[in-house]
Amino acid sequence: QGNEASFSQEDARLVNALLDLGQEHLFTHWPAPGQHDDDKVRQVAQLRHLDFNYNGGLVGYIQNAQRLLEDSRAGRNPFEGYTPVVPDGEKLDYGSESFQEYEELGAEAAGRAAFVLVAGGLGERLGYSGIKLALPAESATGTCFLQLYVESILALQARAQQQRPGTRLPLAIMTSGDTHKRTIKLLEDNHHFGMDPAQVHLIKQEKVACLSDNNAHLALDGKDPFTVQTKPHGHGDVHALLHSSGLVKRWQEEGLLWVCFFQDTNGLVFRALPAALGVSSRKDYDVNSLAVPRKAKEAIGGIAQLQHTSGRSMTINVEYNQLDPLLRATVNPEGDVNDESGYSPFPGNINQLVLKLSSYAPELERTQGIIAEFVNPKYADASKTQFKSSTRLECMMQDFPKELPSSARVGFTVINQVWAAYSPVKNSPADARAKAAEGNPSHSATTGELDIYEANCRSLQMIGTTVEGPEPRTFNGLDVQFWPRVVWSPAFAATFADLKAKVNGPGVRVGSNASLVIQGRQVEVAKLDVEGALVIKAGPDAIVKVDGLEVRNKGWRWMALNPDKPMTEEQFIRGFKPQTAKPQRSLDEVNIKLIWRGCDSK
Ligand code: UPG
């Protein structure tokens, strides 16, 4: 029914293949030639695009979908034959001696690592219209997540450069149609946050077609019948993109040894990642997942050892929606429940993965980075014949070990203190309140920020600093512990050992009303007492020693929002508005011993 001249033989071949698969509905609404011809061309072009971007083409996609949808309808257990067992792994107390030992080893290993940030998700659950990488991780400095990550990598790089001058640690960022342009803009507007642009590689994932029923009919858009609905395919795409872009091959040729994966909003990721790298390096793990204690039913996957009746076993993430049914069907009729420790016996996967390049690269060659897919339709009723809304095939990056031979060394590293390693920003204020009411972490913008202060305050306490507080506060209906607002840049301290070296713990007191910001590579704090706000900001070449400074001022205040007053979206999702006055006095007016070495006094 189209104007034949507008279509190529390739177009015709694809359309015929789709018709053979029962997809007539894609074309039955087409009017006679001469009407809506441009729309028809546009629709076929989109089908070609979807066909090109899926390994196996649209035919493969529909066939895979039919198989997976039938499994789902029939209630087939994807873990048939497997029994979950609590796995053995390295469990570390943050700041303990063994933690520091691994961290030191890992900071060394980081000098030969590439970093991969998956940031294609739009964060619909959060109800934020921007990209999550642009969200401030905390409002004391306003540093956004992407800046925090880049600076953390640069701090590890600076360390590596002491041994190998010129070292540049690559950062690959997976974007999607939803986030690509805005991620580029964020980088360009901020001079890549100090990273050499040649180090940063953007790899963009494509969306996949939505499916409207159990027969895998592709779903047409309700408003525009010449467009197939599409949705993201999941973070598992990152492996295929690292393969097709040639990045992994290049990294191996450049002599790198490790690849570290992480997600868009965890302000604490680099507190734990070096230790995990250390564990990988010492134990020669092919795959190592960072984990934290997990509350039963919390929306984080559980790491389990799955033992098959055939004798095969694998250590793998079981996603949060699958863990409860799997446990009920096998070892525990109560499903996903806490044990006497108050936590699920299965550690929570925070999706920060360390992969060994020498085994990852050949595995990518073999599989082309294709990851096991799944489908998760929301059925309209128990007959499972109709969906509430269209669905699509998905894949997850942490499923990579499923493809590995059983001889592979797959382990995990638990950081026993959640506050030290994991606090993502995922849920809207309303969802966050509901999670908190169930006794689960709210994973909100409120806690994402306040947990950074907590981690910093507790770290200072561990080195002997007196930190007052925390005080109970309520923001957005969430009851939280409000610690002094202590923040430092990765250049100041990238590891726990750096903190110990730069801060004389017992010489420092932080009052409950304090806000303390430290930014600068060569800042040292020997003696300091803060009541109020203090910002120490030193340029890269400035050496600053704080020795005997007492700060007394009104300080900054984090005001609970007044719903009648205007607020930004960032403030709305946090539930507070910081009042951070500009510094009142400059450094040379106060009692700090300053040593300037030919640097710009700013
Ligand atoms: N993402 C993509 N592309 C997609 C979907 C997501 O890049 O198509 C990114 C997203 O930007 C984020 C990350 O992947 O950085 C994770 O997405 P998110 O929606 O936050 O994941 P969850 O469904 O919450 O779960 C993941 C893991 C789960 C783990 C949890 C820890 O699947 O096992 O426990 O993250 O935060």
XYZ file of C-alpha atoms and ligand atoms in Angstrom:
638
model
C 0.000 0.000 0.000
C 3.011 2.282 -0.015
C 4.375 4.211 -2.923
C 6.740 1.523 -4.199
C 9.357 3.960 -5.445
C 9.985 5.094 -1.874
C 11.114 1.691 -0.619
C 14.263 -0.299 -1.270
C 14.586 -4.034 -1.691
C 15.966 -4.184 1.845
C 12.838 -2.453 3.135
C 10.655 -4.945 1.275
C 12.626 -7.890 2.641
C 12.205 -6.668 6.210
C 8.491 -5.955 5.778
C 7.942 -9.431 4.305
C 9.874 -11.039 7.148
C 7.685 -9.168 9.637
C 4.537 -10.264 7.804
C 5.760 -13.875 7.999
C 5.980 -13.416 11.764
C 2.348 -12.277 12.015
C 3.057 -8.538 12.291
C 0.402 -7.462 9.723
C -1.056 -4.994 12.212
C 1.980 -2.791 11.570
C 0.671 -2.089 8.065
C -3.092 -2.776 7.977
C -3.892 0.830 8.901
C -1.911 2.172 5.960
C -4.142 4.179 3.604
C -3.963 3.896 -0.199
C -0.829 5.086 -2.043
C -0.623 8.853 -2.184
C -1.894 9.242 1.347
C 0.489 9.520 4.305
C 3.368 8.353 2.082
C 5.921 10.268 4.149
C 4.629 8.657 7.321
C 4.905 5.212 5.747
C 8.507 5.904 4.754
C 9.215 7.160 8.270
C 7.708 4.009 9.808
C 9.743 1.666 7.623
C 12.878 3.681 8.335
C 12.247 3.205 12.058
C 11.755 -0.541 11.553
C 15.068 -0.672 9.662
C 16.718 1.223 12.508
C 15.351 -1.212 15.102
C 16.396 -4.106 12.878
C 19.948 -2.771 12.501
C 20.483 -2.091 16.188
C 19.509 -5.449 17.612
C 21.868 -8.355 17.339
C 19.823 -10.837 15.275
C 17.635 -8.095 13.800
C 13.932 -7.540 14.383
C 13.171 -11.120 13.407
C 15.524 -12.357 16.124
C 14.026 -9.876 18.567
C 10.468 -11.031 17.931
C 11.439 -14.701 18.114
C 13.308 -14.189 21.385
C 10.347 -12.228 22.717
C 7.857 -14.946 21.762
C 9.937 -17.530 23.607
C 10.451 -15.422 26.733
C 6.824 -14.255 26.828
C 5.643 -17.854 26.618
C 7.975 -18.799 29.514
C 6.605 -15.905 31.518
C 2.965 -16.736 30.725
C 3.508 -20.394 31.646
C 5.159 -19.274 34.906
C 8.384 -21.111 34.050
C 11.037 -20.594 36.688
C 14.123 -19.033 35.062
C 16.172 -20.753 37.778
C 14.723 -24.226 37.169
C 16.959 -26.836 38.806
C 18.924 -24.261 40.823
C 18.986 -23.955 44.618
C 20.228 -20.677 46.103
C 22.873 -20.875 48.811
C 24.416 -17.967 50.741
C 27.805 -17.534 49.060
C 31.182 -17.000 50.675
C 32.929 -13.759 49.863
C 35.233 -11.146 51.286
C 33.484 -9.131 54.011
C 35.194 -5.944 55.038
C 34.599 -3.482 57.845
C 35.060 -0.036 56.386
C 38.299 1.481 57.688
C 39.526 -1.753 59.298
C 43.088 -2.910 58.834
C 42.207 -5.425 56.156
C 40.021 -2.821 54.417
C 42.975 -0.449 54.325
C 45.271 -3.150 53.072
C 42.905 -3.980 50.198
C 42.295 -0.312 49.525
C 46.001 0.346 49.183
C 46.377 -2.608 46.830
C 43.318 -1.445 44.883
C 44.457 2.183 44.599
C 47.631 0.771 43.054
C 45.644 -1.508 40.719
C 43.442 1.458 39.732
C 46.451 2.810 37.869
C 45.746 0.118 35.275
C 41.961 0.314 35.230
C 39.324 1.636 32.863
C 36.068 2.985 34.281
C 32.620 2.454 32.810
C 29.627 4.477 33.929
C 26.179 3.283 32.828
C 23.988 6.336 32.542
C 21.330 5.609 29.962
C 18.471 5.531 32.467
C 16.265 8.549 32.816
C 15.364 7.906 36.424
C 11.596 7.924 35.956
C 11.158 6.632 39.512
C 12.832 9.784 40.830
C 10.508 12.205 39.068
C 13.359 14.457 37.949
C 13.310 15.979 34.486
C 17.059 16.348 34.048
C 19.745 13.710 33.662
C 20.758 12.166 36.959
C 24.468 12.758 36.343
C 23.776 16.502 36.511
C 22.117 16.274 39.934
C 24.172 17.708 42.775
C 25.493 14.850 44.894
C 25.260 17.249 47.859
C 24.370 20.890 48.192
C 27.242 22.051 50.408
C 29.392 22.347 47.274
C 26.795 21.688 44.570
C 29.160 19.158 42.944
C 27.152 17.041 40.501
C 27.509 13.275 40.283
C 29.463 13.342 37.047
C 31.970 15.824 38.463
C 32.377 13.722 41.594
C 33.063 10.619 39.516
C 35.486 12.367 37.161
C 37.377 13.912 40.069
C 37.568 10.548 41.829
C 39.118 8.969 38.740
C 41.493 11.917 38.345
C 42.597 11.496 41.954
C 43.429 7.829 41.322
C 45.127 8.863 38.095
C 47.277 11.454 39.871
C 48.507 8.691 42.122
C 49.314 6.419 39.180
C 51.157 9.257 37.448
C 53.680 9.357 40.275
C 54.901 5.987 39.029
C 53.985 6.231 35.366
C 53.900 9.864 34.243
C 51.413 10.460 31.488
C 48.965 7.784 32.694
C 45.419 8.576 31.572
C 42.633 6.401 32.984
C 39.824 6.024 30.457
C 36.192 6.703 31.330
C 33.446 5.277 29.112
C 29.935 6.561 29.677
C 26.977 4.631 28.302
C 24.199 7.034 27.361
C 20.858 6.540 25.619
C 18.636 8.657 23.394
C 17.214 10.083 26.626
C 20.541 11.155 28.103
C 23.113 11.422 25.289
C 22.897 15.092 24.266
C 22.523 16.339 27.810
C 25.524 14.294 28.952
C 27.645 15.802 26.178
C 26.449 19.273 27.121
C 27.213 18.711 30.796
C 30.741 17.627 29.907
C 31.377 20.403 27.402
C 29.924 23.175 29.553
C 32.287 22.142 32.333
C 35.495 21.447 30.377
C 35.032 17.736 31.105
C 35.506 18.570 34.789
C 39.252 18.668 34.288
C 39.589 15.388 32.391
C 41.277 15.320 29.006
C 38.353 14.957 26.539
C 40.345 12.236 24.764
C 39.968 10.086 27.890
C 36.167 10.218 27.842
C 34.266 7.912 25.489
C 30.519 8.108 25.056
C 28.805 4.946 23.871
C 25.119 5.281 23.142
C 22.633 2.467 23.567
C 19.572 2.220 21.347
C 16.072 1.467 22.504
C 14.197 -1.688 21.514
C 10.665 -2.180 20.227
C 7.810 -2.557 22.698
C 5.550 -5.579 22.636
C 1.823 -5.400 23.144
C 0.872 -9.040 23.793
C 2.037 -12.599 24.360
C 2.531 -13.121 20.606
C 5.149 -10.374 20.621
C 3.194 -8.044 18.355
C 5.191 -4.840 18.129
C 3.312 -2.005 19.838
C 2.361 1.003 17.733
C 2.228 4.378 19.393
C -1.335 5.278 20.417
C -0.952 8.856 19.157
C 1.157 8.206 16.074
C 0.260 4.920 14.347
C 3.321 5.227 12.084
C 5.700 4.837 15.020
C 6.565 1.728 16.990
C 6.833 2.367 20.724
C 10.345 1.873 22.084
C 11.884 1.530 25.523
C 15.390 1.056 26.942
C 16.846 -2.433 26.697
C 18.613 -2.218 30.068
C 22.137 -1.616 31.321
C 23.292 -5.004 29.990
C 23.789 -3.298 26.600
C 27.025 -1.902 27.931
C 28.932 -5.111 27.172
C 27.918 -5.231 23.494
C 28.776 -1.537 23.112
C 32.177 -1.924 24.749
C 32.787 -4.703 22.253
C 31.460 -3.027 19.097
C 33.175 0.289 19.896
C 36.503 -1.557 20.115
C 37.197 0.053 23.488
C 37.890 -3.137 25.392
C 40.305 -4.309 22.753
C 42.057 -0.956 22.822
C 42.300 -0.980 26.623
C 43.884 -4.374 26.539
C 46.400 -3.266 23.931
C 47.210 -0.274 26.142
C 48.165 -2.628 28.960
C 45.192 -2.048 31.248
C 44.214 -4.914 33.533
C 40.828 -4.054 35.051
C 37.446 -2.604 34.096
C 35.313 -1.035 36.842
C 31.590 -0.559 36.191
C 29.377 1.758 38.202
C 25.979 3.493 38.081
C 24.669 7.039 37.801
C 23.913 8.123 41.367
C 25.906 6.697 44.221
C 27.942 9.439 45.848
C 29.829 6.833 47.882
C 30.942 4.563 45.043
C 34.592 5.527 45.136
C 34.807 4.974 48.891
C 34.516 1.241 48.338
C 35.666 0.649 44.770
C 39.431 0.728 45.468
C 39.045 -1.925 48.180
C 37.067 -4.122 45.771
C 39.805 -3.676 43.170
C 42.297 -4.765 45.821
C 40.258 -7.893 46.516
C 40.074 -8.649 42.777
C 43.778 -8.160 42.411
C 44.755 -10.334 45.383
C 42.271 -13.118 44.634
C 42.658 -12.857 40.880
C 38.894 -12.639 40.412
C 37.495 -12.579 36.890
C 34.384 -10.880 38.251
C 33.920 -9.149 41.585
C 30.662 -7.449 42.643
C 30.563 -4.883 45.394
C 27.804 -5.560 47.855
C 26.320 -4.254 51.099
C 24.056 -5.852 53.707
C 20.580 -5.999 52.202
C 17.211 -5.599 53.895
C 14.791 -8.307 52.772
C 12.557 -7.061 49.917
C 14.802 -4.028 49.389
C 14.956 -3.101 45.687
C 18.520 -4.280 45.251
C 19.474 -7.632 43.822
C 20.753 -10.409 46.088
C 24.030 -12.166 45.397
C 23.546 -15.902 45.636
C 25.387 -19.032 44.780
C 23.065 -21.043 42.570
C 23.718 -24.755 42.710
C 22.279 -26.803 39.879
C 21.136 -30.398 40.193
C 23.719 -31.203 37.495
C 26.510 -30.119 39.846
C 27.186 -26.817 38.083
C 27.140 -23.745 40.299
C 27.496 -20.015 39.756
C 27.679 -16.936 41.947
C 25.295 -14.402 40.462
C 22.931 -11.557 41.192
C 19.314 -12.637 41.561
C 17.285 -9.512 40.811
C 15.045 -8.197 43.575
C 11.796 -9.210 41.847
C 13.048 -12.789 41.358
C 14.662 -13.507 44.716
C 11.478 -13.913 46.731
C 9.801 -16.418 44.339
C 13.065 -18.358 43.984
C 13.494 -18.686 47.753
C 9.839 -19.688 48.198
C 10.174 -22.345 45.513
C 13.354 -23.795 46.996
C 14.802 -23.243 50.454
C 12.408 -21.018 52.396
C 8.599 -20.984 52.138
C 8.653 -17.511 53.730
C 10.644 -16.171 50.805
C 12.832 -13.090 51.104
C 13.024 -12.408 54.865
C 15.634 -11.009 57.225
C 17.582 -13.390 59.454
C 18.557 -12.742 63.097
C 21.058 -10.086 61.956
C 18.135 -7.960 60.762
C 19.287 -8.337 57.151
C 18.661 -10.757 54.301
C 21.314 -13.515 54.346
C 21.986 -12.668 50.673
C 24.304 -9.651 50.248
C 22.858 -6.774 48.236
C 24.377 -6.165 44.814
C 25.119 -2.466 44.333
C 26.142 -3.072 40.743
C 29.684 -1.832 41.020
C 31.579 -4.542 39.233
C 35.277 -5.149 38.776
C 36.100 -7.311 35.751
C 39.508 -8.672 34.871
C 40.351 -7.463 31.393
C 42.342 -10.536 30.360
C 39.274 -12.757 30.783
C 36.647 -10.127 29.904
C 38.132 -9.308 26.489
C 38.124 -12.871 25.063
C 34.678 -13.467 26.524
C 33.400 -10.382 24.716
C 34.957 -11.654 21.484
C 33.183 -14.963 21.966
C 29.745 -13.594 22.874
C 29.985 -10.167 21.204
C 28.810 -8.873 24.550
C 25.333 -10.357 24.183
C 23.771 -10.771 27.604
C 20.899 -13.066 28.618
C 17.584 -11.279 28.199
C 14.386 -11.392 30.189
C 10.896 -9.955 29.955
C 8.820 -8.600 32.795
C 5.259 -7.923 31.573
C 2.716 -6.460 33.961
C -0.375 -8.600 33.270
C -3.850 -7.043 33.407
C -5.291 -10.066 35.245
C -4.598 -13.619 36.373
C -5.351 -15.076 32.925
C -2.078 -13.460 31.775
C -3.525 -12.736 28.346
C -3.293 -8.942 28.381
C -0.688 -6.465 29.547
C -1.394 -3.319 31.543
C 1.023 -1.508 29.247
C 3.439 -2.587 26.555
C 6.605 -4.414 27.608
C 10.019 -5.101 26.031
C 13.036 -7.372 26.338
C 15.663 -6.255 28.824
C 19.150 -7.245 29.934
C 21.338 -6.427 32.940
C 25.079 -5.819 33.090
C 25.521 -7.936 36.215
C 24.307 -11.013 34.286
C 27.631 -11.116 32.450
C 28.997 -14.000 34.631
C 26.134 -16.221 33.415
C 28.061 -16.575 30.161
C 31.328 -17.574 31.848
C 32.632 -21.136 32.125
C 32.230 -22.639 35.596
C 36.011 -22.493 36.041
C 35.802 -18.662 36.161
C 36.653 -16.991 39.444
C 33.527 -15.064 40.381
C 33.436 -13.467 43.803
C 32.062 -10.508 45.680
C 33.136 -7.994 48.294
C 30.744 -6.902 51.000
C 31.303 -3.619 52.777
C 29.621 -4.314 56.109
C 28.701 -0.661 56.679
C 26.056 0.438 54.177
C 26.714 4.076 55.114
C 30.234 3.787 53.742
C 29.416 2.402 50.329
C 25.904 2.845 49.002
C 23.241 5.515 48.902
C 21.730 5.947 45.446
C 19.190 8.555 44.387
C 16.336 6.636 42.801
C 12.949 7.354 44.359
C 10.523 10.272 44.283
C 9.578 11.829 47.649
C 6.295 9.879 47.751
C 7.936 6.534 46.892
C 10.740 7.264 49.333
C 8.229 7.797 52.143
C 6.533 4.504 51.281
C 9.880 2.652 51.347
C 10.800 4.214 54.680
C 7.385 3.268 56.106
C 8.166 -0.371 55.219
C 11.437 -0.086 57.163
C 13.570 0.018 54.006
C 16.162 2.579 52.930
C 14.399 5.325 50.993
C 17.133 5.771 48.345
C 15.938 9.319 47.856
C 17.645 12.581 46.930
C 17.334 13.478 50.626
C 19.291 10.481 51.877
C 21.674 10.479 48.892
C 22.968 13.828 50.131
C 22.748 13.331 53.890
C 24.491 9.957 53.678
C 27.558 11.620 52.162
C 27.781 13.822 55.263
C 27.273 10.792 57.492
C 29.993 8.798 55.727
C 32.419 11.703 56.056
C 31.604 12.366 59.703
C 31.890 8.709 60.627
C 35.180 8.429 58.738
C 36.508 11.391 60.726
C 35.294 9.794 63.951
C 37.183 6.641 63.025
C 40.428 8.603 62.928
C 39.788 10.186 66.312
C 37.976 13.415 65.410
C 35.261 14.704 67.718
C 32.146 15.089 65.605
C 29.005 16.262 67.336
C 25.556 15.114 66.327
C 23.743 13.807 64.492
C 20.454 15.575 65.126
C 17.070 14.190 64.161
C 15.352 16.156 61.360
C 12.447 15.544 59.020
C 12.636 16.413 55.323
C 9.960 15.471 52.796
C 8.311 13.389 55.520
C 11.471 11.300 56.009
C 12.905 11.097 59.512
C 16.653 11.351 59.083
C 19.858 11.762 61.048
C 21.325 15.135 60.206
C 25.107 15.060 60.533
C 27.387 18.080 60.220
C 27.806 18.898 56.549
C 31.334 17.666 55.994
C 32.508 17.318 52.402
C 35.922 16.948 50.837
C 37.000 16.654 47.242
C 38.535 13.411 45.913
C 41.728 15.379 45.253
C 41.985 15.996 49.011
C 41.340 12.371 49.974
C 40.613 9.583 47.522
C 41.078 6.819 50.076
C 40.727 6.273 53.793
C 44.520 6.254 54.025
C 44.625 9.710 52.370
C 42.233 11.019 54.998
C 44.400 9.666 57.780
C 47.462 11.233 56.201
C 45.855 14.650 55.644
C 43.842 15.074 58.839
C 45.186 14.843 62.342
C 41.966 13.297 63.663
C 42.316 14.039 67.396
C 43.239 17.665 66.637
C 39.896 18.339 64.968
C 36.454 19.091 66.400
C 33.357 19.481 64.271
C 30.311 20.976 65.985
C 26.802 19.787 65.190
C 26.071 23.098 63.472
C 29.202 22.868 61.326
C 29.570 22.844 57.573
C 33.104 22.002 56.536
C 34.214 21.896 52.919
C 37.782 20.948 52.019
C 38.904 21.132 48.405
C 42.507 20.904 47.335
C 45.214 18.384 46.713
C 47.736 19.725 49.184
C 45.627 20.714 52.162
C 46.538 19.412 55.584
C 44.447 19.813 58.708
C 46.397 19.611 61.949
C 44.271 21.547 64.417
C 40.810 22.838 63.732
C 37.606 23.555 65.641
C 34.536 24.417 63.574
C 31.243 25.853 64.804
C 29.633 27.348 61.733
C 30.795 27.203 58.134
C 34.345 26.860 56.841
C 35.355 26.413 53.221
C 38.973 25.576 52.494
C 39.548 25.781 48.778
C 43.110 25.523 47.556
C 44.299 25.559 43.959
C 46.159 22.482 42.693
C 49.592 23.880 43.501
C 48.731 25.602 46.764
C 49.959 24.026 49.968
C 47.683 24.870 52.862
C 48.181 23.759 56.422
C 45.393 24.488 58.877
C 46.934 24.534 62.313
C 45.076 26.103 65.200
C 42.036 27.563 63.468
C 38.858 28.210 65.434
C 35.791 29.002 63.378
C 32.779 30.622 64.984
C 30.059 31.960 62.735
C 26.338 31.569 62.136
C 27.002 28.816 59.657
C 24.810 27.453 56.909
C 21.330 26.154 57.413
C 19.458 23.371 55.673
C 15.878 24.653 55.823
C 12.962 22.251 55.447
C 10.972 23.383 52.414
C 8.078 25.709 52.724
C 5.588 24.381 50.153
C 4.264 27.925 49.592
C 7.643 29.267 48.530
C 9.177 28.723 45.088
C 11.645 25.886 44.891
C 13.765 24.185 42.284
C 13.211 20.589 41.245
C 16.492 19.644 42.956
C 15.211 21.154 46.205
C 11.774 19.548 45.844
C 13.181 16.017 45.607
C 15.462 16.653 48.635
C 12.930 18.447 50.814
C 15.335 21.140 51.918
C 16.857 24.367 50.771
C 20.362 25.110 51.975
C 21.160 28.663 52.995
C 24.845 28.828 52.235
C 26.159 32.365 52.616
C 29.332 33.409 50.838
C 32.444 33.265 53.074
C 32.604 36.390 55.244
C 36.325 36.532 55.744
C 39.160 35.625 53.471
C 41.919 33.261 54.482
C 44.573 35.825 55.288
C 42.357 37.461 57.907
C 42.191 34.345 60.006
C 44.690 32.444 61.987
C 45.903 29.843 59.503
C 49.462 29.035 58.794
C 49.676 29.346 55.030
C 52.578 28.316 52.902
C 52.293 29.636 49.374
C 54.643 28.223 46.806
C 54.537 30.334 43.724
C 50.858 29.749 43.298
C 47.882 31.834 42.515
C 46.551 32.916 45.881
C 42.983 32.061 44.845
N 20.682 2.212 32.876
C 21.146 2.305 31.584
N 20.356 1.841 30.582
C 19.139 1.284 30.796
C 18.675 1.190 32.123
C 19.476 1.658 33.139
O 22.256 2.795 31.347
O 18.499 0.878 29.822
C 21.565 2.654 33.970
C 20.984 3.738 34.846
O 21.249 5.023 34.311
C 21.685 3.478 36.162
C 21.887 1.964 36.147
O 21.770 1.551 34.826
O 22.944 4.088 36.195
C 20.920 1.200 37.035
O 19.594 1.532 36.716
P 18.505 1.568 37.864
O 17.172 1.802 37.281
O 19.001 2.503 38.917
O 18.625 0.052 38.362
P 17.765 -0.806 39.358
O 16.606 -1.405 38.679
O 17.476 -0.022 40.606
O 18.758 -1.991 39.740
C 20.147 -2.039 39.486
C 20.539 -3.509 39.439
C 20.289 -4.166 40.789
C 21.107 -3.431 41.835
C 20.732 -1.955 41.834
C 21.677 -1.212 42.742
O 19.809 -4.148 38.405
O 20.736 -5.530 40.783
O 20.851 -3.985 43.109
O 20.866 -1.388 40.518
O 21.473 0.163 42.663
